Structures are given as C-alpha cells and as structure tokens.
PDB file of C-alpha atoms in Angstrom:
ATOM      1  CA  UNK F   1       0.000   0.000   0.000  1.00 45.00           C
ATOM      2  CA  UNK F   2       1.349   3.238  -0.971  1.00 49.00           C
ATOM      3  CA  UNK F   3       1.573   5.867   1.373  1.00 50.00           C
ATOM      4  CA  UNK F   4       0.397   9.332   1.361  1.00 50.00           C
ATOM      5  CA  UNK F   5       3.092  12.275   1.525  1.00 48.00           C
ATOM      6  CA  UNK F   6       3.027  13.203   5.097  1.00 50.00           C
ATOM      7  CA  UNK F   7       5.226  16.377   4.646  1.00 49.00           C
ATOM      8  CA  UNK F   8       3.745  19.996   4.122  1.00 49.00           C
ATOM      9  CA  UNK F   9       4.332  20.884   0.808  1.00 50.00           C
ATOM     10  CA  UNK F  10       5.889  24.112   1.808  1.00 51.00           C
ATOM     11  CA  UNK F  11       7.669  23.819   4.874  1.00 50.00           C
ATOM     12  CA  UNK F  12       8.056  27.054   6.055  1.00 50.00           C
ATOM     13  CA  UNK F  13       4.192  27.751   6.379  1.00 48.00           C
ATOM     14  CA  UNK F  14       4.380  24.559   8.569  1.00 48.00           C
ATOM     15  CA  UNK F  15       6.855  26.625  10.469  1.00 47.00           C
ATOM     16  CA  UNK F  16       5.066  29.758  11.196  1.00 47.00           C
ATOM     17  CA  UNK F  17       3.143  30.916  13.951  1.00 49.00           C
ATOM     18  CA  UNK F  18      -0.772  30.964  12.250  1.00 48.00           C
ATOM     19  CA  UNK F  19      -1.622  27.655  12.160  1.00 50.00           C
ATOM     20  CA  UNK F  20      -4.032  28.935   9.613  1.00 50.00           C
ATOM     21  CA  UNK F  21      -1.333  29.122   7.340  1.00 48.00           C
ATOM     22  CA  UNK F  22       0.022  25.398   7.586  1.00 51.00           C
ATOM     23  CA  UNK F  23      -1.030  23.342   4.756  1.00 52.00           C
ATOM     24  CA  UNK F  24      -2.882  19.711   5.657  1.00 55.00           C
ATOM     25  CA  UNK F  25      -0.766  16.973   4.832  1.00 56.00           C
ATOM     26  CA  UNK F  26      -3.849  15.753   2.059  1.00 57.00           C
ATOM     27  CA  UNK F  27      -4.253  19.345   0.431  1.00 56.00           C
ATOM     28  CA  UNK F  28      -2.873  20.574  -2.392  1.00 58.00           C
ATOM     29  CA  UNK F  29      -1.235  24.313  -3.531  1.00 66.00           C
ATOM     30  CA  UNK F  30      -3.753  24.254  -6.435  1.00 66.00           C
ATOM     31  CA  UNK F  31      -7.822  25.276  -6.102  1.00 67.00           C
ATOM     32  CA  UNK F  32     -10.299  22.468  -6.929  1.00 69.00           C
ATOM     33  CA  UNK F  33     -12.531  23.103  -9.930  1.00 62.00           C
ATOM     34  CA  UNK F  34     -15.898  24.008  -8.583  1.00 63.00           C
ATOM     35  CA  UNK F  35     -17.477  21.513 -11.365  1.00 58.00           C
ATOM     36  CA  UNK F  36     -17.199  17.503 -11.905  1.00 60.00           C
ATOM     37  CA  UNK F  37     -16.148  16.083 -15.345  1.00 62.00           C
ATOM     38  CA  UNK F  38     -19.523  14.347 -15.692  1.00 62.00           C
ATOM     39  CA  UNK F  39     -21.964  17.502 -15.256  1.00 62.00           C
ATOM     40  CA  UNK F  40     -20.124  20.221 -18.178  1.00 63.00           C
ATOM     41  CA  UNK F  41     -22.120  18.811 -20.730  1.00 70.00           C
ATOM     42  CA  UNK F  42     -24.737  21.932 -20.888  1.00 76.00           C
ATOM     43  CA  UNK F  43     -21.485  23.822 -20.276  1.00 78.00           C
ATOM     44  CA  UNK F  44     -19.270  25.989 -23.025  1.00 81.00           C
ATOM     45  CA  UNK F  45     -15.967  24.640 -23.172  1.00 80.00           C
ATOM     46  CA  UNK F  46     -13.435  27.300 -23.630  1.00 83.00           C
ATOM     47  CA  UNK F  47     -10.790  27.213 -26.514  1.00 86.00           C
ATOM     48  CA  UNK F  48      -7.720  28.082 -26.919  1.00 85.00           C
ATOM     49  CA  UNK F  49      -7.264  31.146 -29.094  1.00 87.00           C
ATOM     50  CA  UNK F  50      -5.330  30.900 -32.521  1.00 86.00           C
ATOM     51  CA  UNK F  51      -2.319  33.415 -32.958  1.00 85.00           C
ATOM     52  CA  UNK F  52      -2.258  34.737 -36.119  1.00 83.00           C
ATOM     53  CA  UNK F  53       1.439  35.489 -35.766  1.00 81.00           C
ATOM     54  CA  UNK F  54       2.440  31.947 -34.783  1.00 82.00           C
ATOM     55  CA  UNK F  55       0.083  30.846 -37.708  1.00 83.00           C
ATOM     56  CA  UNK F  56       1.619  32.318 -40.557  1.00 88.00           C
ATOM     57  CA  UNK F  57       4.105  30.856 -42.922  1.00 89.00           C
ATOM     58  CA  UNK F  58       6.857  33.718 -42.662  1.00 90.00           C
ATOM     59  CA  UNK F  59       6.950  33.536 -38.877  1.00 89.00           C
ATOM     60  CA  UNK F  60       7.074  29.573 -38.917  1.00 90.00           C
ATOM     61  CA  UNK F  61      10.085  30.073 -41.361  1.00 91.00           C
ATOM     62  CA  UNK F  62      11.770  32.356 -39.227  1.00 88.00           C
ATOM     63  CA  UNK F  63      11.123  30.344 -35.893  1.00 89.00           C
ATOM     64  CA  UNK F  64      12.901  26.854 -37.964  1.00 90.00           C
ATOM     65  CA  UNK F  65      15.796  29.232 -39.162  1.00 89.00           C
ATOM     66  CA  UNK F  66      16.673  30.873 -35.856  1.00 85.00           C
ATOM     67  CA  UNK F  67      16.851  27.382 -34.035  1.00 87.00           C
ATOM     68  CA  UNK F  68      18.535  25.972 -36.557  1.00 87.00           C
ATOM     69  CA  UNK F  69      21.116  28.910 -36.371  1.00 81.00           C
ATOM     70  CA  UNK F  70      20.795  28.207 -32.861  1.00 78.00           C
ATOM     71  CA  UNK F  71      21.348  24.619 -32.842  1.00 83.00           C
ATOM     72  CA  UNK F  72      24.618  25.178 -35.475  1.00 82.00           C
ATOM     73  CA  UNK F  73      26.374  28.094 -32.578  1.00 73.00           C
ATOM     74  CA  UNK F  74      25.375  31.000 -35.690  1.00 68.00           C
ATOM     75  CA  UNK F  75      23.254  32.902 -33.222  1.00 61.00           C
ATOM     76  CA  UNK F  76      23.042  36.276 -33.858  1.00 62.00           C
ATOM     77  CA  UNK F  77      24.040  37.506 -30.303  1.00 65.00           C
ATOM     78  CA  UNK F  78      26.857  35.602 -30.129  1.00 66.00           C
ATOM     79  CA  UNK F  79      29.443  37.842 -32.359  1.00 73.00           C
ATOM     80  CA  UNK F  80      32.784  38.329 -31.101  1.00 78.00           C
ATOM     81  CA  UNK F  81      33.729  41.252 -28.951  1.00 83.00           C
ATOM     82  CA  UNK F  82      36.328  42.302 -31.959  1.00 85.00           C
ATOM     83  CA  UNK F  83      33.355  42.475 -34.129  1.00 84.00           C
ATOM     84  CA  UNK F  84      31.501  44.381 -31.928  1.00 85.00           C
ATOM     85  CA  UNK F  85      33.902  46.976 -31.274  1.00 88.00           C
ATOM     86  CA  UNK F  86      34.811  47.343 -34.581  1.00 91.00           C
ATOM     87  CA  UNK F  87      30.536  47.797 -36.028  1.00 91.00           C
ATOM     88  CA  UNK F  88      30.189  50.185 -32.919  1.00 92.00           C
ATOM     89  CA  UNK F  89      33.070  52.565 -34.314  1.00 94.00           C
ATOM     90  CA  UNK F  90      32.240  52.285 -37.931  1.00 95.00           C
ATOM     91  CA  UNK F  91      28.791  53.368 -36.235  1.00 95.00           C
ATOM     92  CA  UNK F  92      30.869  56.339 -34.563  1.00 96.00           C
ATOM     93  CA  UNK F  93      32.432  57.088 -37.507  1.00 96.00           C
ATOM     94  CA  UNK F  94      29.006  57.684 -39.358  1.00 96.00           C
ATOM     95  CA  UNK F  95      27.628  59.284 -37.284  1.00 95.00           C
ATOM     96  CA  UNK F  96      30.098  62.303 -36.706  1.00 95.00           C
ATOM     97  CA  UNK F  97      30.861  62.640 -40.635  1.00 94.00           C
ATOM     98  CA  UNK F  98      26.909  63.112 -40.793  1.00 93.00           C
ATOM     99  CA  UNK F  99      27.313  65.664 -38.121  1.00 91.00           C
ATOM    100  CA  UNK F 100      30.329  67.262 -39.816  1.00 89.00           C
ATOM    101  CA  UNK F 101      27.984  67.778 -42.913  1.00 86.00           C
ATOM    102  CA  UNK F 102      25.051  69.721 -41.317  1.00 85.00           C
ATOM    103  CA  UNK F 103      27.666  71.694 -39.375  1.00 83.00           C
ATOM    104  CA  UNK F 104      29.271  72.196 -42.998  1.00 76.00           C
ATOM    105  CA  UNK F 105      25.419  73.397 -44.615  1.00 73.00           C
ATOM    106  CA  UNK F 106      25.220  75.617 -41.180  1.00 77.00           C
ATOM    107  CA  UNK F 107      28.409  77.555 -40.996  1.00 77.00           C
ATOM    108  CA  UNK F 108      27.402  81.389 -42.482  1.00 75.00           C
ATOM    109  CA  UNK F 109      29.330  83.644 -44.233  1.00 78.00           C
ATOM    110  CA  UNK F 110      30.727  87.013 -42.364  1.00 82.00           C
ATOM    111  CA  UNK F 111      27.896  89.111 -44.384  1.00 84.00           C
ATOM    112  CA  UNK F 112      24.844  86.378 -42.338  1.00 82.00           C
ATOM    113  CA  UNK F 113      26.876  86.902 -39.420  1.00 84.00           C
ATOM    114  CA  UNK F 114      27.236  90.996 -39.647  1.00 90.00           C
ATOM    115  CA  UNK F 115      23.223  91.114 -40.562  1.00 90.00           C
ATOM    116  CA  UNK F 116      22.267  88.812 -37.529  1.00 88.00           C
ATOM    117  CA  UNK F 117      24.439  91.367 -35.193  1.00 93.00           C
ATOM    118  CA  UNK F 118      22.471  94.313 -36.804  1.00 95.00           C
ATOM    119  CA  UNK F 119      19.512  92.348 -36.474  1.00 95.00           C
ATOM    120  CA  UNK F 120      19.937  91.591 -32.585  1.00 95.00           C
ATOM    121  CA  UNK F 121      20.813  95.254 -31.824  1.00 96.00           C
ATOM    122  CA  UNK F 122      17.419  96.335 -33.633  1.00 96.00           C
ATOM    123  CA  UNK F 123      15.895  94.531 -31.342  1.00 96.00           C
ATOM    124  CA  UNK F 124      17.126  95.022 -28.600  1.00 96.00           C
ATOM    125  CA  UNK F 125      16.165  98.723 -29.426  1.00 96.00           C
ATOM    126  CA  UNK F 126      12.753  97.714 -30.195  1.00 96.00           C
ATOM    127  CA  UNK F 127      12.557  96.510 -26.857  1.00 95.00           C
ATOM    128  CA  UNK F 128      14.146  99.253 -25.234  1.00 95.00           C
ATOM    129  CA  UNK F 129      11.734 101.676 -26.576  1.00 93.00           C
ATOM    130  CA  UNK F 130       8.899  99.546 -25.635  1.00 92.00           C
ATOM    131  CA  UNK F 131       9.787  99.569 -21.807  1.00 90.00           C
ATOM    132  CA  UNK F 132      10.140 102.990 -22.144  1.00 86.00           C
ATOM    133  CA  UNK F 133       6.872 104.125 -23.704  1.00 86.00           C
ATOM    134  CA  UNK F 134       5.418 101.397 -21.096  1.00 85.00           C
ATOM    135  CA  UNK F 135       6.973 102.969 -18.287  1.00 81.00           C
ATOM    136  CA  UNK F 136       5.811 106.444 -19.495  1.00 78.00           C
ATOM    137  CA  UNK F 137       1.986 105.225 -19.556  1.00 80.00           C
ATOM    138  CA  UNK F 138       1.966 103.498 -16.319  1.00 79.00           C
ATOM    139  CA  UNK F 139       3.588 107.111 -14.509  1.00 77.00           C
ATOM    140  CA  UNK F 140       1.009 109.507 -13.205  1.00 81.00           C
ATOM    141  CA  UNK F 141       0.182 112.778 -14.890  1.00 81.00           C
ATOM    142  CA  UNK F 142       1.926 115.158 -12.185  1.00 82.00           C
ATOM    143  CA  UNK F 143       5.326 113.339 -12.898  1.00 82.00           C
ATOM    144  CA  UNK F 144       5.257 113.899 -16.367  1.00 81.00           C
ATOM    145  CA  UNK F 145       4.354 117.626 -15.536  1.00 85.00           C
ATOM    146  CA  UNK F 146       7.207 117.910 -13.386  1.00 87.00           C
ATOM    147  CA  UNK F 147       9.699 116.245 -15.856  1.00 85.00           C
ATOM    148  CA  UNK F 148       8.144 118.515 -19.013  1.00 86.00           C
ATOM    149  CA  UNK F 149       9.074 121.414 -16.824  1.00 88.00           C
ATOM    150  CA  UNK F 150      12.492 120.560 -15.967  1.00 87.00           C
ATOM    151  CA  UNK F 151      13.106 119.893 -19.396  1.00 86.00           C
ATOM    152  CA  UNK F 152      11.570 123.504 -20.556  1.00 89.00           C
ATOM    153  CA  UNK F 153      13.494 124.801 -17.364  1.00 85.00           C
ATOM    154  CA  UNK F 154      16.785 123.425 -18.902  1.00 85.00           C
ATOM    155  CA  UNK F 155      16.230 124.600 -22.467  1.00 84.00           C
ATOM    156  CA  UNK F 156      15.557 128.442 -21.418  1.00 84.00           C
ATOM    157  CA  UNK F 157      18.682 128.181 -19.060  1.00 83.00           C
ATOM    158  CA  UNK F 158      20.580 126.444 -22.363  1.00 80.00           C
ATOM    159  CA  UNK F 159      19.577 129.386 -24.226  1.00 78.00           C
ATOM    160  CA  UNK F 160      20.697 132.110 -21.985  1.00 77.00           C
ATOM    161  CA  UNK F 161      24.167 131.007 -21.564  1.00 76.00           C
ATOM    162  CA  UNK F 162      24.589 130.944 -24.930  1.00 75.00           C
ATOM    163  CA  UNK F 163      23.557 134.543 -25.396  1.00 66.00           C
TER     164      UNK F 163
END
C-alpha cells in the first residue's frame, strides 16, 4: 500500500506561527474546480485562441531558421567582442561625418553673421523703446508735468548762456 506524503508541501508555512497558514498533509497548492467532469455537458468549453502570428508561414520560417542557427552556434548575439567593437566605431564614424555635414550646410558667411548682429541690436532697441513708452503710460500725470518742466526749465537756461 502506498503511502500518502506526510510532509507539508511548503515547509516554512508549517513553520510559522498561524496555524491557519500550515497546509494539511492531504491538500494541495492548487484550487479544486468548482465543477465535476460528468456535469459540463450543458457547459461551453473554452478554446484556446489561434495566434495569427504563430500561424503564418513567414513567422514559422523564421522560428525553424533561428533554431537551426541556434542549434549550429550562428546565433546572432553571439558575435565576437572584436566584431563588436569594430561595427560600434564604424557606427561612430558615421555618425560624426553626418554631423560634420550639417555643421558644414550651417556655418554662415561674415555678411549672415554681420546682418544677424544688426539684427539683434534692432531689437534690442525695439525693446528698449517699448519699456520705455510702457513705463511712461503706467507714470502719473503730475510726474510727467514735473519732468516737461524741468526739461523747458533746462532749455531756457541752455539758451541764456549761450547769449
């Protein structure tokens, strides 16, 4: 007669504190199914879903080349570090003559660079005179006053030394 396994299937919930936790020697990890084999007849069997992708000829192809690849040592990850080094600087290499090329179409002559100057000073102007005229509308009438007659005040006293 065969014997049933006496030991807990996991022993350290055997060794914990909860005795809820321990597992009976006759009980399994996995649930029961809440049906018997006999009664699913009225009941709709699931399937198991078709992948397209594993389906199709080009992907079956692919699968049988790769393991065969595999099976010969021809797997693609396995290049040698030489290799390696060498695509990753020939990758370098590309990459900063591409970058030499747009820096090549960028680079301006000194008439784009003496126009962009002229241009940033006009603006800066623009801006200038923009805080200014803003700074004049937000001051109160009695300031300007005061400033229009200083500035009168100066002119008469301009004119006088002259004379």
């Amino acid at each position: 007669m065969a014997t049933m396994f006496r030991y807990p299937v996991f022993p350290h919930l055997q060794d914990s504190r909860d005795p809820g936790l321990s597992l009976s020697p006759g009980r399994s990890v996995m649930a029961e199914p809440d049906f018997l084999e006999g009664d699913c007849d009225q009941l709709i069997k699931p399937k198991k879903l078709i992948n397209p992708v594993k389906n199709s000829r080009n992907h079956q192809d692919l699968h049988r080349e790769l393991l065969m690849n595999q099976k010969r040592g021809l797997a693609p990850q396995n290049k040698p570090e030489l290799q390696k080094v060498l695509e990753k600087r020939k990758r370098e290499q590309v990459l900063k003559a591409q970058k030499e090329e747009q820096e090549a179409h960028k680079k301006r002559s000194d008439l784009e660079i003496e126009l962009m100057k002229r241009q940033q000073k006009l603006e800066q102007l623009e801006l200038e005179q923009q805080k200014n005229e803003e700074e004049q509308e937000n001051t109160p009438e009695f300031v300007k006053m005061k400033s229009n007659l200083r500035r009168t005040k100066q002119e008469t006293d301009g004119e006088e030394r002259t004379t």
